[in-house]
């Protein structure tokens, strides 16, 4: 029997939104959960890459941190070089409970 690997982020639940912004050196991010914030920088793409490339990399990073697939929609912020991603995926257990009635 294969044991399920426990991720440290399981206790955080589903992230709510993602902030992505460009600095002169790297793309930085902050992923907001209901009780925690995880922040850092993207190793790739480079800071001079197009926003779409950074958004794709950020989406992958969010899924890595959440430990599951996420649906995310992006929109530009009032600040130049900043984007926010709204996460719309429910945790699997809640989706199954809702479907059961």
mmCIF file of N, CA and C in Angstrom:
data_model
loop_
_atom_site.group_PDB
_atom_site.id
_atom_site.type_symbol
_atom_site.label_atom_id
_atom_site.label_comp_id
_atom_site.label_asym_id
_atom_site.label_seq_id
_atom_site.Cartn_x
_atom_site.Cartn_y
_atom_site.Cartn_z
ATOM 1 N N UNK A 1 0.843 -1.169 0.000
ATOM 2 C CA UNK A 1 0.000 0.000 0.000
ATOM 3 C C UNK A 1 0.894 1.238 0.000
ATOM 4 N N UNK A 2 0.619 2.149 -0.890
ATOM 5 C CA UNK A 2 1.408 3.365 -1.013
ATOM 6 C C UNK A 2 0.866 4.428 -0.057
ATOM 7 N N UNK A 3 1.767 5.025 0.711
ATOM 8 C CA UNK A 3 1.352 6.080 1.646
ATOM 9 C C UNK A 3 1.225 7.399 0.918
ATOM 10 N N UNK A 4 0.229 8.150 1.274
ATOM 11 C CA UNK A 4 0.032 9.485 0.714
ATOM 12 C C UNK A 4 1.036 10.437 1.349
ATOM 13 N N UNK A 5 1.713 11.196 0.514
ATOM 14 C CA UNK A 5 2.678 12.165 1.022
ATOM 15 C C UNK A 5 1.950 13.391 1.557
ATOM 16 N N UNK A 6 2.212 13.722 2.778
ATOM 17 C CA UNK A 6 1.585 14.876 3.425
ATOM 18 C C UNK A 6 2.369 16.126 3.069
ATOM 19 N N UNK A 7 1.716 17.080 2.467
ATOM 20 C CA UNK A 7 2.345 18.352 2.137
ATOM 21 C C UNK A 7 2.184 19.308 3.302
ATOM 22 N N UNK A 8 3.171 20.159 3.552
ATOM 23 C CA UNK A 8 3.081 21.136 4.634
ATOM 24 C C UNK A 8 1.952 22.110 4.394
ATOM 25 N N UNK A 9 1.591 22.309 3.155
ATOM 26 C CA UNK A 9 0.567 23.296 2.813
ATOM 27 C C UNK A 9 -0.855 22.758 2.922
ATOM 28 N N UNK A 10 -1.023 21.467 3.231
ATOM 29 C CA UNK A 10 -2.372 20.929 3.364
ATOM 30 C C UNK A 10 -3.187 21.680 4.412
ATOM 31 N N UNK A 11 -2.551 22.174 5.451
ATOM 32 C CA UNK A 11 -3.250 22.891 6.500
ATOM 33 C C UNK A 11 -3.704 24.276 6.108
ATOM 34 N N UNK A 12 -3.158 24.820 5.012
ATOM 35 C CA UNK A 12 -3.518 26.167 4.578
ATOM 36 C C UNK A 12 -4.827 26.209 3.810
ATOM 37 N N UNK A 13 -5.243 25.094 3.234
ATOM 38 C CA UNK A 13 -6.460 25.072 2.427
ATOM 39 C C UNK A 13 -6.193 25.569 1.020
ATOM 40 N N UNK A 14 -7.233 26.021 0.362
ATOM 41 C CA UNK A 14 -7.115 26.515 -1.007
ATOM 42 C C UNK A 14 -6.681 27.969 -0.986
ATOM 43 N N UNK A 15 -5.691 28.327 -1.808
ATOM 44 C CA UNK A 15 -5.300 29.732 -1.862
ATOM 45 C C UNK A 15 -6.434 30.571 -2.437
ATOM 46 N N UNK A 16 -6.478 31.826 -2.034
ATOM 47 C CA UNK A 16 -7.548 32.726 -2.464
ATOM 48 C C UNK A 16 -7.148 33.549 -3.686
ATOM 49 N N UNK A 17 -5.965 34.145 -3.634
ATOM 50 C CA UNK A 17 -5.504 34.902 -4.790
ATOM 51 C C UNK A 17 -3.992 34.995 -4.807
ATOM 52 N N UNK A 18 -3.499 35.454 -5.933
ATOM 53 C CA UNK A 18 -2.078 35.456 -6.223
ATOM 54 C C UNK A 18 -1.707 36.843 -6.725
ATOM 55 N N UNK A 19 -0.631 37.404 -6.227
ATOM 56 C CA UNK A 19 -0.132 38.690 -6.716
ATOM 57 C C UNK A 19 1.205 38.427 -7.390
ATOM 58 N N UNK A 20 1.359 38.937 -8.586
ATOM 59 C CA UNK A 20 2.576 38.784 -9.375
ATOM 60 C C UNK A 20 3.068 40.163 -9.774
ATOM 61 N N UNK A 21 4.348 40.441 -9.556
ATOM 62 C CA UNK A 21 4.873 41.749 -9.949
ATOM 63 C C UNK A 21 6.324 41.655 -10.394
ATOM 64 N N UNK A 22 6.661 42.558 -11.312
ATOM 65 C CA UNK A 22 7.993 42.589 -11.896
ATOM 66 C C UNK A 22 8.879 43.560 -11.118
ATOM 67 N N UNK A 23 10.084 43.107 -10.787
ATOM 68 C CA UNK A 23 11.107 43.979 -10.225
ATOM 69 C C UNK A 23 12.215 44.074 -11.276
ATOM 70 N N UNK A 24 13.207 44.931 -11.084
ATOM 71 C CA UNK A 24 14.278 45.013 -12.091
ATOM 72 C C UNK A 24 15.023 43.690 -12.298
ATOM 73 N N UNK A 25 15.069 42.835 -11.279
ATOM 74 C CA UNK A 25 15.859 41.604 -11.369
ATOM 75 C C UNK A 25 15.055 40.329 -11.594
ATOM 76 N N UNK A 26 13.850 40.237 -11.024
ATOM 77 C CA UNK A 26 13.063 38.992 -11.078
ATOM 78 C C UNK A 26 11.575 39.308 -11.025
ATOM 79 N N UNK A 27 10.783 38.284 -11.344
ATOM 80 C CA UNK A 27 9.341 38.336 -11.082
ATOM 81 C C UNK A 27 9.128 37.841 -9.661
ATOM 82 N N UNK A 28 8.390 38.580 -8.850
ATOM 83 C CA UNK A 28 8.090 38.194 -7.472
ATOM 84 C C UNK A 28 6.608 37.871 -7.360
ATOM 85 N N UNK A 29 6.257 37.111 -6.315
ATOM 86 C CA UNK A 29 4.866 36.721 -6.122
ATOM 87 C C UNK A 29 4.531 36.661 -4.637
ATOM 88 N N UNK A 30 3.233 36.705 -4.367
ATOM 89 C CA UNK A 30 2.677 36.435 -3.036
ATOM 90 C C UNK A 30 1.398 35.642 -3.261
ATOM 91 N N UNK A 31 1.308 34.496 -2.603
ATOM 92 C CA UNK A 31 0.138 33.625 -2.704
ATOM 93 C C UNK A 31 -0.586 33.684 -1.364
ATOM 94 N N UNK A 32 -1.836 34.121 -1.396
ATOM 95 C CA UNK A 32 -2.617 34.346 -0.179
ATOM 96 C C UNK A 32 -3.562 33.182 0.084
ATOM 97 N N UNK A 33 -3.345 32.523 1.216
ATOM 98 C CA UNK A 33 -4.254 31.502 1.723
ATOM 99 C C UNK A 33 -5.138 32.179 2.771
ATOM 100 N N UNK A 34 -6.133 31.490 3.312
ATOM 101 C CA UNK A 34 -7.002 32.115 4.305
ATOM 102 C C UNK A 34 -6.263 32.466 5.591
ATOM 103 N N UNK A 35 -5.221 31.736 5.957
ATOM 104 C CA UNK A 35 -4.518 32.050 7.193
ATOM 105 C C UNK A 35 -3.031 32.276 7.036
ATOM 106 N N UNK A 36 -2.536 32.356 5.805
ATOM 107 C CA UNK A 36 -1.098 32.490 5.594
ATOM 108 C C UNK A 36 -0.805 33.133 4.243
ATOM 109 N N UNK A 37 0.389 33.667 4.119
ATOM 110 C CA UNK A 37 0.877 34.225 2.862
ATOM 111 C C UNK A 37 2.213 33.559 2.563
ATOM 112 N N UNK A 38 2.359 33.070 1.339
ATOM 113 C CA UNK A 38 3.620 32.496 0.883
ATOM 114 C C UNK A 38 4.138 33.410 -0.211
ATOM 115 N N UNK A 39 5.377 33.890 -0.059
ATOM 116 C CA UNK A 39 5.918 34.778 -1.078
ATOM 117 C C UNK A 39 7.297 34.321 -1.509
ATOM 118 N N UNK A 40 7.744 34.846 -2.642
ATOM 119 C CA UNK A 40 9.053 34.483 -3.163
ATOM 120 C C UNK A 40 9.249 35.061 -4.543
ATOM 121 N N UNK A 41 10.180 34.476 -5.283
ATOM 122 C CA UNK A 41 10.442 34.928 -6.648
ATOM 123 C C UNK A 41 10.477 33.724 -7.577
ATOM 124 N N UNK A 42 10.231 33.990 -8.846
ATOM 125 C CA UNK A 42 10.264 32.938 -9.857
ATOM 126 C C UNK A 42 11.671 32.834 -10.417
ATOM 127 N N UNK A 43 12.228 31.633 -10.457
ATOM 128 C CA UNK A 43 13.553 31.422 -11.026
ATOM 129 C C UNK A 43 13.529 31.670 -12.539
ATOM 130 N N UNK A 44 12.465 31.303 -13.170
ATOM 131 C CA UNK A 44 12.254 31.530 -14.608
ATOM 132 C C UNK A 44 10.820 31.966 -14.780
ATOM 133 N N UNK A 45 10.478 32.803 -15.669
ATOM 134 C CA UNK A 45 11.291 33.450 -16.689
ATOM 135 C C UNK A 45 12.041 34.654 -16.138
ATOM 136 N N UNK A 46 12.865 35.258 -16.989
ATOM 137 C CA UNK A 46 13.645 36.422 -16.572
ATOM 138 C C UNK A 46 12.735 37.638 -16.392
ATOM 139 N N UNK A 47 13.238 38.636 -15.711
ATOM 140 C CA UNK A 47 12.447 39.835 -15.405
ATOM 141 C C UNK A 47 12.031 40.600 -16.655
ATOM 142 N N UNK A 48 12.748 40.440 -17.754
ATOM 143 C CA UNK A 48 12.391 41.166 -18.975
ATOM 144 C C UNK A 48 11.459 40.380 -19.894
ATOM 145 N N UNK A 49 10.960 39.228 -19.433
ATOM 146 C CA UNK A 49 10.044 38.415 -20.234
ATOM 147 C C UNK A 49 8.643 39.027 -20.237
ATOM 148 N N UNK A 50 7.821 38.530 -21.137
ATOM 149 C CA UNK A 50 6.442 38.997 -21.247
ATOM 150 C C UNK A 50 5.629 38.556 -20.029
ATOM 151 N N UNK A 51 4.614 39.345 -19.646
ATOM 152 C CA UNK A 51 3.777 38.986 -18.496
ATOM 153 C C UNK A 51 3.110 37.611 -18.631
ATOM 154 N N UNK A 52 2.710 37.223 -19.836
ATOM 155 C CA UNK A 52 2.063 35.929 -20.025
ATOM 156 C C UNK A 52 2.960 34.769 -19.633
ATOM 157 N N UNK A 53 4.254 34.876 -19.916
ATOM 158 C CA UNK A 53 5.204 33.829 -19.522
ATOM 159 C C UNK A 53 5.302 33.750 -18.003
ATOM 160 N N UNK A 54 5.374 34.905 -17.361
ATOM 161 C CA UNK A 54 5.462 34.942 -15.900
ATOM 162 C C UNK A 54 4.170 34.426 -15.268
ATOM 163 N N UNK A 55 3.027 34.738 -15.860
ATOM 164 C CA UNK A 55 1.757 34.254 -15.332
ATOM 165 C C UNK A 55 1.662 32.736 -15.430
ATOM 166 N N UNK A 56 2.150 32.160 -16.522
ATOM 167 C CA UNK A 56 2.159 30.707 -16.673
ATOM 168 C C UNK A 56 3.046 30.067 -15.613
ATOM 169 N N UNK A 57 4.235 30.639 -15.408
ATOM 170 C CA UNK A 57 5.149 30.118 -14.384
ATOM 171 C C UNK A 57 4.550 30.286 -12.991
ATOM 172 N N UNK A 58 3.901 31.418 -12.742
ATOM 173 C CA UNK A 58 3.288 31.675 -11.441
ATOM 174 C C UNK A 58 2.143 30.699 -11.172
ATOM 175 N N UNK A 59 1.364 30.395 -12.200
ATOM 176 C CA UNK A 59 0.266 29.434 -12.055
ATOM 177 C C UNK A 59 0.826 28.080 -11.640
ATOM 178 N N UNK A 60 1.910 27.657 -12.300
ATOM 179 C CA UNK A 60 2.546 26.396 -11.927
ATOM 180 C C UNK A 60 3.066 26.416 -10.501
ATOM 181 N N UNK A 61 3.638 27.540 -10.091
ATOM 182 C CA UNK A 61 4.152 27.674 -8.725
ATOM 183 C C UNK A 61 3.000 27.598 -7.725
ATOM 184 N N UNK A 62 1.885 28.239 -8.026
ATOM 185 C CA UNK A 62 0.715 28.192 -7.135
ATOM 186 C C UNK A 62 0.221 26.758 -6.977
ATOM 187 N N UNK A 63 0.182 25.997 -8.084
ATOM 188 C CA UNK A 63 -0.248 24.604 -8.006
ATOM 189 C C UNK A 63 0.735 23.773 -7.187
ATOM 190 N N UNK A 64 2.033 24.045 -7.339
ATOM 191 C CA UNK A 64 3.037 23.336 -6.534
ATOM 192 C C UNK A 64 2.819 23.613 -5.051
ATOM 193 N N UNK A 65 2.598 24.870 -4.713
ATOM 194 C CA UNK A 65 2.428 25.249 -3.311
ATOM 195 C C UNK A 65 1.121 24.726 -2.723
ATOM 196 N N UNK A 66 0.072 24.691 -3.537
ATOM 197 C CA UNK A 66 -1.228 24.211 -3.062
ATOM 198 C C UNK A 66 -1.294 22.684 -3.056
ATOM 199 N N UNK A 67 -0.444 22.049 -3.847
ATOM 200 C CA UNK A 67 -0.446 20.595 -3.904
ATOM 201 C C UNK A 67 -1.580 20.016 -4.722
ATOM 202 N N UNK A 68 -2.173 20.814 -5.612
ATOM 203 C CA UNK A 68 -3.273 20.336 -6.453
ATOM 204 C C UNK A 68 -3.505 21.320 -7.603
ATOM 205 N N UNK A 69 -4.212 20.877 -8.638
ATOM 206 C CA UNK A 69 -4.512 21.775 -9.764
ATOM 207 C C UNK A 69 -5.400 22.935 -9.319
ATOM 208 N N UNK A 70 -5.175 24.080 -9.912
ATOM 209 C CA UNK A 70 -5.954 25.273 -9.607
ATOM 210 C C UNK A 70 -6.385 25.950 -10.899
ATOM 211 N N UNK A 71 -7.547 26.565 -10.883
ATOM 212 C CA UNK A 71 -7.980 27.415 -11.991
ATOM 213 C C UNK A 71 -7.750 28.853 -11.554
ATOM 214 N N UNK A 72 -7.137 29.647 -12.435
ATOM 215 C CA UNK A 72 -6.785 31.010 -12.056
ATOM 216 C C UNK A 72 -7.103 31.954 -13.209
ATOM 217 N N UNK A 73 -7.680 33.088 -12.897
ATOM 218 C CA UNK A 73 -7.910 34.127 -13.903
ATOM 219 C C UNK A 73 -7.094 35.353 -13.511
ATOM 220 N N UNK A 74 -6.444 35.973 -14.491
ATOM 221 C CA UNK A 74 -5.529 37.096 -14.258
ATOM 222 C C UNK A 74 -6.158 38.414 -14.691
ATOM 223 N N UNK A 75 -5.816 39.467 -13.969
ATOM 224 C CA UNK A 75 -6.169 40.815 -14.417
ATOM 225 C C UNK A 75 -5.075 41.784 -13.985
ATOM 226 N N UNK A 76 -4.892 42.821 -14.790
ATOM 227 C CA UNK A 76 -3.864 43.821 -14.502
ATOM 228 C C UNK A 76 -4.292 44.655 -13.296
ATOM 229 N N UNK A 77 -3.319 45.091 -12.541
ATOM 230 C CA UNK A 77 -3.553 45.937 -11.372
ATOM 231 C C UNK A 77 -3.437 47.403 -11.779
ATOM 232 N N UNK A 78 -3.768 48.294 -10.858
ATOM 233 C CA UNK A 78 -3.580 49.725 -11.094
ATOM 234 C C UNK A 78 -2.101 50.086 -11.145
ATOM 235 N N UNK A 79 -1.275 49.285 -10.485
ATOM 236 C CA UNK A 79 0.168 49.499 -10.475
ATOM 237 C C UNK A 79 0.784 48.915 -11.743
ATOM 238 N N UNK A 80 1.623 49.677 -12.461
ATOM 239 C CA UNK A 80 2.259 49.098 -13.646
ATOM 240 C C UNK A 80 3.189 47.944 -13.267
ATOM 241 N N UNK A 81 3.131 46.854 -14.037
ATOM 242 C CA UNK A 81 3.970 45.698 -13.769
ATOM 243 C C UNK A 81 3.428 44.761 -12.709
ATOM 244 N N UNK A 82 2.181 44.963 -12.274
ATOM 245 C CA UNK A 82 1.551 44.111 -11.252
ATOM 246 C C UNK A 82 0.303 43.453 -11.836
ATOM 247 N N UNK A 83 0.071 42.182 -11.466
ATOM 248 C CA UNK A 83 -1.120 41.440 -11.869
ATOM 249 C C UNK A 83 -1.648 40.679 -10.661
ATOM 250 N N UNK A 84 -2.951 40.476 -10.641
ATOM 251 C CA UNK A 84 -3.552 39.650 -9.603
ATOM 252 C C UNK A 84 -4.239 38.462 -10.265
ATOM 253 N N UNK A 85 -4.108 37.314 -9.629
ATOM 254 C CA UNK A 85 -4.763 36.109 -10.103
ATOM 255 C C UNK A 85 -5.787 35.670 -9.075
ATOM 256 N N UNK A 86 -7.012 35.502 -9.518
ATOM 257 C CA UNK A 86 -8.075 35.004 -8.646
ATOM 258 C C UNK A 86 -8.184 33.502 -8.845
ATOM 259 N N UNK A 87 -8.138 32.763 -7.755
ATOM 260 C CA UNK A 87 -8.171 31.306 -7.814
ATOM 261 C C UNK A 87 -9.609 30.850 -7.614
ATOM 262 N N UNK A 88 -10.090 30.033 -8.542
ATOM 263 C CA UNK A 88 -11.503 29.657 -8.538
ATOM 264 C C UNK A 88 -11.753 28.181 -8.276
ATOM 265 N N UNK A 89 -10.720 27.393 -8.015
ATOM 266 C CA UNK A 89 -10.887 25.961 -7.785
ATOM 267 C C UNK A 89 -11.181 25.684 -6.324
ATOM 268 N N UNK A 90 -12.217 24.882 -6.057
ATOM 269 C CA UNK A 90 -12.514 24.451 -4.693
ATOM 270 C C UNK A 90 -11.671 23.229 -4.360
ATOM 271 N N UNK A 91 -11.390 22.992 -3.083
ATOM 272 C CA UNK A 91 -10.737 21.735 -2.712
ATOM 273 C C UNK A 91 -11.613 20.562 -3.130
ATOM 274 N N UNK A 92 -10.998 19.468 -3.521
ATOM 275 C CA UNK A 92 -11.737 18.294 -4.001
ATOM 276 C C UNK A 92 -12.762 17.792 -2.988
ATOM 277 N N UNK A 93 -12.426 17.750 -1.714
ATOM 278 C CA UNK A 93 -13.355 17.227 -0.709
ATOM 279 C C UNK A 93 -14.621 18.076 -0.643
ATOM 280 N N UNK A 94 -14.489 19.399 -0.701
ATOM 281 C CA UNK A 94 -15.670 20.260 -0.657
ATOM 282 C C UNK A 94 -16.513 20.100 -1.917
ATOM 283 N N UNK A 95 -15.866 19.963 -3.066
ATOM 284 C CA UNK A 95 -16.597 19.792 -4.313
ATOM 285 C C UNK A 95 -17.385 18.478 -4.281
ATOM 286 N N UNK A 96 -16.793 17.426 -3.746
ATOM 287 C CA UNK A 96 -17.485 16.142 -3.666
ATOM 288 C C UNK A 96 -18.629 16.194 -2.675
ATOM 289 N N UNK A 97 -18.432 16.861 -1.524
ATOM 290 C CA UNK A 97 -19.502 17.008 -0.529
ATOM 291 C C UNK A 97 -20.669 17.795 -1.089
ATOM 292 N N UNK A 98 -20.384 18.865 -1.843
ATOM 293 C CA UNK A 98 -21.434 19.690 -2.436
ATOM 294 C C UNK A 98 -22.234 18.895 -3.453
ATOM 295 N N UNK A 99 -21.559 18.086 -4.237
ATOM 296 C CA UNK A 99 -22.235 17.289 -5.254
ATOM 297 C C UNK A 99 -23.126 16.213 -4.632
ATOM 298 N N UNK A 100 -22.704 15.722 -3.463
ATOM 299 C CA UNK A 100 -23.475 14.662 -2.791
ATOM 300 C C UNK A 100 -24.752 15.183 -2.173
ATOM 301 N N UNK A 101 -24.795 16.495 -1.943
ATOM 302 C CA UNK A 101 -26.036 17.053 -1.441
ATOM 303 C C UNK A 101 -25.900 17.526 -0.092
#
